[in-house]
């Protein structure tokens, strides 16, 4: 599911913005592309320092939409590639995937594991 272009974007520095839906409407937060790790199941591991509202929205059934982009990656029309990734997520605060994230991000209280169901290239 995660093609080479997506994987290259995740090695570039840039904002990665994601949105969930709560009872009061959309909730948008962000991290850095370079903070996101890929596991053996093509799921994205995102360190969570806070993200409390995001976690609550996911527990209440919200999906996740993540926007990633990097100017230094070849896109559809030249320099710059970006994707909208849609999927479901869960939070873990123990276990192997949490420990993997914690090695690089000591401030992480949990890991958000994002299972991508759809990837749409925008640029």
mmCIF file of N, CA and C in Angstrom:
data_model
loop_
_atom_site.group_PDB
_atom_site.id
_atom_site.type_symbol
_atom_site.label_atom_id
_atom_site.label_comp_id
_atom_site.label_asym_id
_atom_site.label_seq_id
_atom_site.Cartn_x
_atom_site.Cartn_y
_atom_site.Cartn_z
ATOM 1 N N UNK A 1 0.822 -1.195 0.000
ATOM 2 C CA UNK A 1 0.000 0.000 0.000
ATOM 3 C C UNK A 1 0.864 1.257 0.000
ATOM 4 N N UNK A 2 1.916 1.272 0.808
ATOM 5 C CA UNK A 2 2.746 2.468 0.890
ATOM 6 C C UNK A 2 3.846 2.391 -0.157
ATOM 7 N N UNK A 3 3.669 3.128 -1.225
ATOM 8 C CA UNK A 3 4.620 3.060 -2.330
ATOM 9 C C UNK A 3 5.927 3.778 -1.987
ATOM 10 N N UNK A 4 6.870 3.698 -2.899
ATOM 11 C CA UNK A 4 8.195 4.287 -2.675
ATOM 12 C C UNK A 4 8.139 5.791 -2.487
ATOM 13 N N UNK A 5 7.232 6.466 -3.181
ATOM 14 C CA UNK A 5 7.127 7.919 -3.041
ATOM 15 C C UNK A 5 6.707 8.286 -1.624
ATOM 16 N N UNK A 6 5.736 7.581 -1.077
ATOM 17 C CA UNK A 6 5.310 7.831 0.302
ATOM 18 C C UNK A 6 6.471 7.579 1.255
ATOM 19 N N UNK A 7 7.174 6.503 1.052
ATOM 20 C CA UNK A 7 8.302 6.189 1.929
ATOM 21 C C UNK A 7 9.393 7.257 1.842
ATOM 22 N N UNK A 8 9.640 7.796 0.647
ATOM 23 C CA UNK A 8 10.635 8.868 0.504
ATOM 24 C C UNK A 8 10.167 10.143 1.202
ATOM 25 N N UNK A 9 8.881 10.464 1.096
ATOM 26 C CA UNK A 9 8.348 11.647 1.783
ATOM 27 C C UNK A 9 8.613 11.552 3.278
ATOM 28 N N UNK A 10 8.437 10.365 3.834
ATOM 29 C CA UNK A 10 8.606 10.199 5.279
ATOM 30 C C UNK A 10 10.056 10.352 5.729
ATOM 31 N N UNK A 11 11.001 10.356 4.792
ATOM 32 C CA UNK A 11 12.398 10.588 5.164
ATOM 33 C C UNK A 11 12.764 12.068 5.085
ATOM 34 N N UNK A 12 11.886 12.882 4.518
ATOM 35 C CA UNK A 12 12.126 14.316 4.358
ATOM 36 C C UNK A 12 11.501 15.081 5.521
ATOM 37 N N UNK A 13 12.114 16.198 5.889
ATOM 38 C CA UNK A 13 11.525 17.005 6.950
ATOM 39 C C UNK A 13 10.376 17.823 6.386
ATOM 40 N N UNK A 14 9.306 17.879 7.127
ATOM 41 C CA UNK A 14 8.127 18.639 6.758
ATOM 42 C C UNK A 14 6.993 18.273 7.689
ATOM 43 N N UNK A 15 5.970 19.108 7.732
ATOM 44 C CA UNK A 15 4.848 18.821 8.625
ATOM 45 C C UNK A 15 3.975 17.685 8.091
ATOM 46 N N UNK A 16 3.461 16.909 9.011
ATOM 47 C CA UNK A 16 2.486 15.857 8.711
ATOM 48 C C UNK A 16 1.253 16.188 9.546
ATOM 49 N N UNK A 17 0.198 16.610 8.884
ATOM 50 C CA UNK A 17 -1.013 17.050 9.584
ATOM 51 C C UNK A 17 -2.070 15.975 9.501
ATOM 52 N N UNK A 18 -2.741 15.725 10.623
ATOM 53 C CA UNK A 18 -3.806 14.737 10.585
ATOM 54 C C UNK A 18 -5.023 15.222 11.335
ATOM 55 N N UNK A 19 -6.157 14.693 10.903
ATOM 56 C CA UNK A 19 -7.439 15.139 11.433
ATOM 57 C C UNK A 19 -8.280 13.937 11.825
ATOM 58 N N UNK A 20 -8.988 14.098 12.941
ATOM 59 C CA UNK A 20 -10.011 13.150 13.374
ATOM 60 C C UNK A 20 -11.293 13.943 13.561
ATOM 61 N N UNK A 21 -12.395 13.236 13.740
ATOM 62 C CA UNK A 21 -13.680 13.896 13.941
ATOM 63 C C UNK A 21 -14.166 13.610 15.355
ATOM 64 N N UNK A 22 -14.493 14.683 16.075
ATOM 65 C CA UNK A 22 -15.035 14.556 17.419
ATOM 66 C C UNK A 22 -16.453 15.082 17.482
ATOM 67 N N UNK A 23 -17.029 15.068 18.658
ATOM 68 C CA UNK A 23 -18.409 15.537 18.826
ATOM 69 C C UNK A 23 -18.540 17.024 18.520
ATOM 70 N N UNK A 24 -17.439 17.767 18.623
ATOM 71 C CA UNK A 24 -17.471 19.204 18.343
ATOM 72 C C UNK A 24 -16.919 19.548 16.959
ATOM 73 N N UNK A 25 -16.726 18.540 16.113
ATOM 74 C CA UNK A 25 -16.258 18.777 14.754
ATOM 75 C C UNK A 25 -14.854 18.259 14.524
ATOM 76 N N UNK A 26 -14.210 18.692 13.431
ATOM 77 C CA UNK A 26 -12.873 18.215 13.100
ATOM 78 C C UNK A 26 -11.842 18.659 14.142
ATOM 79 N N UNK A 27 -10.877 17.783 14.384
ATOM 80 C CA UNK A 27 -9.768 18.083 15.301
ATOM 81 C C UNK A 27 -8.474 17.837 14.536
ATOM 82 N N UNK A 28 -7.689 18.901 14.326
ATOM 83 C CA UNK A 28 -6.471 18.788 13.532
ATOM 84 C C UNK A 28 -5.248 18.966 14.418
ATOM 85 N N UNK A 29 -4.259 18.111 14.200
ATOM 86 C CA UNK A 29 -2.976 18.183 14.892
ATOM 87 C C UNK A 29 -1.878 17.882 13.878
ATOM 88 N N UNK A 30 -0.636 18.006 14.309
ATOM 89 C CA UNK A 30 0.466 17.771 13.376
ATOM 90 C C UNK A 30 1.671 17.188 14.099
ATOM 91 N N UNK A 31 2.525 16.581 13.310
ATOM 92 C CA UNK A 31 3.826 16.105 13.752
ATOM 93 C C UNK A 31 4.788 16.372 12.601
ATOM 94 N N UNK A 32 5.948 15.779 12.626
ATOM 95 C CA UNK A 32 6.924 15.917 11.547
ATOM 96 C C UNK A 32 7.008 14.614 10.764
ATOM 97 N N UNK A 33 7.161 14.727 9.442
ATOM 98 C CA UNK A 33 7.330 13.531 8.604
ATOM 99 C C UNK A 33 8.382 12.595 9.186
ATOM 100 N N UNK A 34 9.502 13.159 9.595
ATOM 101 C CA UNK A 34 10.634 12.345 10.041
ATOM 102 C C UNK A 34 10.381 11.634 11.369
ATOM 103 N N UNK A 35 9.335 12.000 12.088
ATOM 104 C CA UNK A 35 8.983 11.307 13.334
ATOM 105 C C UNK A 35 8.221 10.013 13.057
ATOM 106 N N UNK A 36 7.672 9.882 11.870
ATOM 107 C CA UNK A 36 6.810 8.744 11.546
ATOM 108 C C UNK A 36 7.667 7.564 11.106
ATOM 109 N N UNK A 37 7.431 6.426 11.728
ATOM 110 C CA UNK A 37 8.139 5.197 11.381
ATOM 111 C C UNK A 37 7.162 4.228 10.715
ATOM 112 N N UNK A 38 7.696 3.342 9.921
ATOM 113 C CA UNK A 38 6.907 2.334 9.216
ATOM 114 C C UNK A 38 7.196 0.979 9.838
ATOM 115 N N UNK A 39 6.146 0.220 10.179
ATOM 116 C CA UNK A 39 6.382 -1.124 10.723
ATOM 117 C C UNK A 39 6.290 -2.172 9.617
ATOM 118 N N UNK A 40 6.479 -3.432 9.978
ATOM 119 C CA UNK A 40 6.511 -4.528 8.995
ATOM 120 C C UNK A 40 5.156 -4.781 8.337
ATOM 121 N N UNK A 41 4.081 -4.223 8.897
ATOM 122 C CA UNK A 41 2.740 -4.387 8.325
ATOM 123 C C UNK A 41 2.312 -3.180 7.498
ATOM 124 N N UNK A 42 3.254 -2.310 7.139
ATOM 125 C CA UNK A 42 2.962 -1.066 6.418
ATOM 126 C C UNK A 42 2.036 -0.151 7.206
ATOM 127 N N UNK A 43 2.114 -0.208 8.522
ATOM 128 C CA UNK A 43 1.384 0.723 9.378
ATOM 129 C C UNK A 43 2.349 1.822 9.798
ATOM 130 N N UNK A 44 1.808 3.009 10.031
ATOM 131 C CA UNK A 44 2.626 4.131 10.454
ATOM 132 C C UNK A 44 2.620 4.215 11.969
ATOM 133 N N UNK A 45 3.799 4.380 12.549
ATOM 134 C CA UNK A 45 3.954 4.535 13.990
ATOM 135 C C UNK A 45 4.264 5.998 14.263
ATOM 136 N N UNK A 46 3.356 6.656 14.977
ATOM 137 C CA UNK A 46 3.470 8.086 15.231
ATOM 138 C C UNK A 46 3.597 8.303 16.734
ATOM 139 N N UNK A 47 4.705 8.913 17.195
ATOM 140 C CA UNK A 47 4.847 9.143 18.629
ATOM 141 C C UNK A 47 3.814 10.157 19.119
ATOM 142 N N UNK A 48 3.233 9.868 20.273
ATOM 143 C CA UNK A 48 2.218 10.745 20.861
ATOM 144 C C UNK A 48 2.750 11.319 22.164
ATOM 145 N N UNK A 49 3.030 12.621 22.147
ATOM 146 C CA UNK A 49 3.423 13.306 23.367
ATOM 147 C C UNK A 49 2.204 13.752 24.139
ATOM 148 N N UNK A 50 1.205 14.189 23.413
ATOM 149 C CA UNK A 50 -0.096 14.514 24.000
ATOM 150 C C UNK A 50 -1.155 13.823 23.142
ATOM 151 N N UNK A 51 -1.743 14.495 22.192
ATOM 152 C CA UNK A 51 -2.747 13.906 21.292
ATOM 153 C C UNK A 51 -3.917 13.276 22.057
ATOM 154 N N UNK A 52 -4.264 13.854 23.204
ATOM 155 C CA UNK A 52 -5.336 13.291 24.032
ATOM 156 C C UNK A 52 -6.691 13.342 23.330
ATOM 157 N N UNK A 53 -7.010 14.470 22.681
ATOM 158 C CA UNK A 53 -8.292 14.576 21.980
ATOM 159 C C UNK A 53 -8.321 13.642 20.775
ATOM 160 N N UNK A 54 -7.208 13.526 20.079
ATOM 161 C CA UNK A 54 -7.111 12.591 18.957
ATOM 162 C C UNK A 54 -7.388 11.171 19.431
ATOM 163 N N UNK A 55 -6.779 10.783 20.534
ATOM 164 C CA UNK A 55 -6.984 9.440 21.084
ATOM 165 C C UNK A 55 -8.446 9.222 21.454
ATOM 166 N N UNK A 56 -9.063 10.209 22.087
ATOM 167 C CA UNK A 56 -10.480 10.099 22.459
ATOM 168 C C UNK A 56 -11.351 9.950 21.214
ATOM 169 N N UNK A 57 -11.104 10.763 20.198
ATOM 170 C CA UNK A 57 -11.895 10.681 18.968
ATOM 171 C C UNK A 57 -11.778 9.300 18.324
ATOM 172 N N UNK A 58 -10.576 8.747 18.321
ATOM 173 C CA UNK A 58 -10.366 7.418 17.739
ATOM 174 C C UNK A 58 -11.098 6.357 18.552
ATOM 175 N N UNK A 59 -11.036 6.459 19.870
ATOM 176 C CA UNK A 59 -11.762 5.505 20.725
ATOM 177 C C UNK A 59 -13.262 5.575 20.491
ATOM 178 N N UNK A 60 -13.745 6.746 20.070
ATOM 179 C CA UNK A 60 -15.172 6.919 19.800
ATOM 180 C C UNK A 60 -15.534 6.599 18.355
ATOM 181 N N UNK A 61 -14.579 6.045 17.602
ATOM 182 C CA UNK A 61 -14.883 5.548 16.263
ATOM 183 C C UNK A 61 -14.427 6.391 15.092
ATOM 184 N N UNK A 62 -13.741 7.485 15.337
ATOM 185 C CA UNK A 62 -13.294 8.329 14.233
ATOM 186 C C UNK A 62 -12.200 7.647 13.423
ATOM 187 N N UNK A 63 -12.256 7.853 12.132
ATOM 188 C CA UNK A 63 -11.141 7.496 11.274
ATOM 189 C C UNK A 63 -10.092 8.595 11.343
ATOM 190 N N UNK A 64 -9.014 8.426 10.590
ATOM 191 C CA UNK A 64 -7.929 9.405 10.572
ATOM 192 C C UNK A 64 -7.589 9.726 9.123
ATOM 193 N N UNK A 65 -7.369 11.007 8.846
ATOM 194 C CA UNK A 65 -6.840 11.430 7.560
ATOM 195 C C UNK A 65 -5.532 12.156 7.824
ATOM 196 N N UNK A 66 -4.486 11.749 7.116
ATOM 197 C CA UNK A 66 -3.142 12.289 7.308
ATOM 198 C C UNK A 66 -2.661 12.879 5.991
ATOM 199 N N UNK A 67 -2.155 14.105 6.039
ATOM 200 C CA UNK A 67 -1.610 14.770 4.864
ATOM 201 C C UNK A 67 -0.100 14.867 5.028
ATOM 202 N N UNK A 68 0.635 14.262 4.092
ATOM 203 C CA UNK A 68 2.097 14.340 4.104
ATOM 204 C C UNK A 68 2.570 14.880 2.767
ATOM 205 N N UNK A 69 3.669 15.622 2.794
ATOM 206 C CA UNK A 69 4.224 16.179 1.561
ATOM 207 C C UNK A 69 5.687 16.523 1.782
ATOM 208 N N UNK A 70 6.421 16.580 0.691
ATOM 209 C CA UNK A 70 7.818 17.008 0.735
ATOM 210 C C UNK A 70 8.184 17.626 -0.609
ATOM 211 N N UNK A 71 8.755 18.802 -0.561
ATOM 212 C CA UNK A 71 9.143 19.504 -1.781
ATOM 213 C C UNK A 71 10.286 18.802 -2.504
ATOM 214 N N UNK A 72 11.148 18.106 -1.761
ATOM 215 C CA UNK A 72 12.317 17.475 -2.350
ATOM 216 C C UNK A 72 12.080 16.110 -2.963
ATOM 217 N N UNK A 73 10.830 15.688 -3.044
ATOM 218 C CA UNK A 73 10.494 14.383 -3.629
ATOM 219 C C UNK A 73 9.753 14.626 -4.938
ATOM 220 N N UNK A 74 10.144 13.906 -5.984
ATOM 221 C CA UNK A 74 9.505 14.048 -7.294
ATOM 222 C C UNK A 74 8.026 13.705 -7.198
ATOM 223 N N UNK A 75 7.184 14.631 -7.652
ATOM 224 C CA UNK A 75 5.745 14.422 -7.653
ATOM 225 C C UNK A 75 5.207 14.185 -9.048
ATOM 226 N N UNK A 76 3.929 14.390 -9.225
ATOM 227 C CA UNK A 76 3.273 14.138 -10.509
ATOM 228 C C UNK A 76 3.666 15.156 -11.576
ATOM 229 N N UNK A 77 4.049 16.376 -11.148
ATOM 230 C CA UNK A 77 4.334 17.445 -12.110
ATOM 231 C C UNK A 77 5.658 18.138 -11.822
ATOM 232 N N UNK A 78 6.607 17.423 -11.247
ATOM 233 C CA UNK A 78 7.899 18.020 -10.919
ATOM 234 C C UNK A 78 8.215 17.851 -9.446
ATOM 235 N N UNK A 79 9.085 18.747 -8.949
ATOM 236 C CA UNK A 79 9.461 18.667 -7.540
ATOM 237 C C UNK A 79 8.259 18.918 -6.643
ATOM 238 N N UNK A 80 8.139 18.105 -5.639
ATOM 239 C CA UNK A 80 7.055 18.228 -4.672
ATOM 240 C C UNK A 80 6.040 17.121 -4.855
ATOM 241 N N UNK A 81 5.922 16.300 -3.811
ATOM 242 C CA UNK A 81 4.941 15.211 -3.820
ATOM 243 C C UNK A 81 4.160 15.261 -2.523
ATOM 244 N N UNK A 82 2.892 14.917 -2.598
ATOM 245 C CA UNK A 82 2.058 14.907 -1.404
ATOM 246 C C UNK A 82 0.931 13.904 -1.530
ATOM 247 N N UNK A 83 0.544 13.345 -0.389
ATOM 248 C CA UNK A 83 -0.498 12.327 -0.336
ATOM 249 C C UNK A 83 -1.482 12.611 0.782
ATOM 250 N N UNK A 84 -2.719 12.231 0.551
ATOM 251 C CA UNK A 84 -3.731 12.140 1.588
ATOM 252 C C UNK A 84 -3.863 10.661 1.918
ATOM 253 N N UNK A 85 -3.578 10.315 3.167
ATOM 254 C CA UNK A 85 -3.670 8.931 3.626
ATOM 255 C C UNK A 85 -4.870 8.814 4.549
ATOM 256 N N UNK A 86 -5.738 7.850 4.279
ATOM 257 C CA UNK A 86 -6.944 7.644 5.082
ATOM 258 C C UNK A 86 -6.888 6.271 5.719
ATOM 259 N N UNK A 87 -7.311 6.198 6.986
ATOM 260 C CA UNK A 87 -7.285 4.905 7.649
ATOM 261 C C UNK A 87 -7.870 4.935 9.037
ATOM 262 N N UNK A 88 -7.525 3.908 9.787
ATOM 263 C CA UNK A 88 -7.970 3.770 11.168
ATOM 264 C C UNK A 88 -6.730 3.705 12.054
ATOM 265 N N UNK A 89 -6.923 4.008 13.325
ATOM 266 C CA UNK A 89 -5.770 4.045 14.221
ATOM 267 C C UNK A 89 -6.136 3.524 15.596
ATOM 268 N N UNK A 90 -5.084 3.228 16.351
ATOM 269 C CA UNK A 90 -5.225 2.874 17.759
ATOM 270 C C UNK A 90 -3.996 3.398 18.480
ATOM 271 N N UNK A 91 -4.128 3.574 19.776
ATOM 272 C CA UNK A 91 -3.024 4.023 20.615
ATOM 273 C C UNK A 91 -2.570 2.874 21.497
ATOM 274 N N UNK A 92 -1.249 2.749 21.678
ATOM 275 C CA UNK A 92 -0.684 1.764 22.599
ATOM 276 C C UNK A 92 0.346 2.470 23.472
ATOM 277 N N UNK A 93 0.345 2.138 24.761
ATOM 278 C CA UNK A 93 1.337 2.723 25.669
ATOM 279 C C UNK A 93 2.217 1.656 26.319
ATOM 280 N N UNK A 94 2.254 0.492 25.694
ATOM 281 C CA UNK A 94 3.158 -0.582 26.101
ATOM 282 C C UNK A 94 3.327 -1.513 24.904
ATOM 283 N N UNK A 95 4.269 -2.431 25.020
ATOM 284 C CA UNK A 95 4.488 -3.398 23.948
ATOM 285 C C UNK A 95 5.632 -3.007 23.033
ATOM 286 N N UNK A 96 5.913 -3.896 22.085
ATOM 287 C CA UNK A 96 7.088 -3.765 21.216
ATOM 288 C C UNK A 96 7.060 -2.502 20.358
ATOM 289 N N UNK A 97 5.907 -2.166 19.795
ATOM 290 C CA UNK A 97 5.848 -0.993 18.917
ATOM 291 C C UNK A 97 6.018 0.297 19.713
ATOM 292 N N UNK A 98 5.441 0.338 20.919
ATOM 293 C CA UNK A 98 5.644 1.503 21.776
ATOM 294 C C UNK A 98 7.118 1.629 22.147
ATOM 295 N N UNK A 99 7.735 0.526 22.523
ATOM 296 C CA UNK A 99 9.149 0.557 22.911
ATOM 297 C C UNK A 99 10.033 0.977 21.739
ATOM 298 N N UNK A 100 9.691 0.561 20.528
ATOM 299 C CA UNK A 100 10.438 0.964 19.332
ATOM 300 C C UNK A 100 10.399 2.483 19.167
ATOM 301 N N UNK A 101 9.222 3.068 19.323
ATOM 302 C CA UNK A 101 9.072 4.519 19.195
ATOM 303 C C UNK A 101 9.777 5.237 20.343
ATOM 304 N N UNK A 102 9.645 4.698 21.530
ATOM 305 C CA UNK A 102 10.221 5.316 22.731
ATOM 306 C C UNK A 102 11.751 5.410 22.643
ATOM 307 N N UNK A 103 12.388 4.492 21.920
ATOM 308 C CA UNK A 103 13.844 4.545 21.748
ATOM 309 C C UNK A 103 14.293 5.858 21.115
ATOM 310 N N UNK A 104 13.524 6.346 20.148
ATOM 311 C CA UNK A 104 13.875 7.580 19.438
ATOM 312 C C UNK A 104 13.210 8.823 20.006
ATOM 313 N N UNK A 105 12.100 8.637 20.706
ATOM 314 C CA UNK A 105 11.326 9.772 21.205
ATOM 315 C C UNK A 105 10.997 9.529 22.673
ATOM 316 N N UNK A 106 11.936 9.881 23.542
ATOM 317 C CA UNK A 106 11.793 9.583 24.972
ATOM 318 C C UNK A 106 10.578 10.271 25.582
ATOM 319 N N UNK A 107 10.089 11.314 24.959
ATOM 320 C CA UNK A 107 8.948 12.071 25.456
ATOM 321 C C UNK A 107 7.601 11.422 25.112
ATOM 322 N N UNK A 108 7.603 10.392 24.296
ATOM 323 C CA UNK A 108 6.341 9.770 23.853
ATOM 324 C C UNK A 108 5.648 9.068 25.021
ATOM 325 N N UNK A 109 4.372 9.376 25.221
ATOM 326 C CA UNK A 109 3.571 8.700 26.246
ATOM 327 C C UNK A 109 2.865 7.484 25.658
ATOM 328 N N UNK A 110 2.778 7.457 24.302
ATOM 329 C CA UNK A 110 2.098 6.375 23.587
ATOM 330 C C UNK A 110 2.548 6.413 22.132
ATOM 331 N N UNK A 111 2.128 5.406 21.391
ATOM 332 C CA UNK A 111 2.329 5.394 19.949
ATOM 333 C C UNK A 111 0.953 5.289 19.299
ATOM 334 N N UNK A 112 0.722 6.117 18.289
ATOM 335 C CA UNK A 112 -0.483 5.991 17.482
ATOM 336 C C UNK A 112 -0.114 5.119 16.291
ATOM 337 N N UNK A 113 -0.811 4.011 16.131
ATOM 338 C CA UNK A 113 -0.558 3.073 15.039
ATOM 339 C C UNK A 113 -1.644 3.293 13.998
ATOM 340 N N UNK A 114 -1.241 3.782 12.834
ATOM 341 C CA UNK A 114 -2.183 4.145 11.778
ATOM 342 C C UNK A 114 -2.153 3.094 10.674
ATOM 343 N N UNK A 115 -3.286 2.445 10.478
ATOM 344 C CA UNK A 115 -3.448 1.455 9.410
ATOM 345 C C UNK A 115 -4.057 2.173 8.206
ATOM 346 N N UNK A 116 -3.289 2.277 7.124
ATOM 347 C CA UNK A 116 -3.724 3.004 5.930
ATOM 348 C C UNK A 116 -4.637 2.120 5.087
ATOM 349 N N UNK A 117 -5.808 2.639 4.774
ATOM 350 C CA UNK A 117 -6.760 1.934 3.909
ATOM 351 C C UNK A 117 -6.805 2.522 2.500
ATOM 352 N N UNK A 118 -6.402 3.787 2.379
ATOM 353 C CA UNK A 118 -6.443 4.456 1.076
ATOM 354 C C UNK A 118 -5.345 5.512 1.027
ATOM 355 N N UNK A 119 -4.652 5.585 -0.093
ATOM 356 C CA UNK A 119 -3.619 6.598 -0.317
ATOM 357 C C UNK A 119 -3.919 7.293 -1.639
ATOM 358 N N UNK A 120 -4.089 8.610 -1.588
ATOM 359 C CA UNK A 120 -4.412 9.396 -2.773
ATOM 360 C C UNK A 120 -3.296 10.414 -2.994
ATOM 361 N N UNK A 121 -2.620 10.329 -4.149
ATOM 362 C CA UNK A 121 -1.580 11.310 -4.441
ATOM 363 C C UNK A 121 -2.235 12.599 -4.897
ATOM 364 N N UNK A 122 -1.874 13.707 -4.238
ATOM 365 C CA UNK A 122 -2.453 15.008 -4.542
ATOM 366 C C UNK A 122 -1.549 15.844 -5.441
ATOM 367 N N UNK A 123 -0.238 15.741 -5.229
ATOM 368 C CA UNK A 123 0.719 16.508 -6.035
ATOM 369 C C UNK A 123 1.915 15.630 -6.360
#
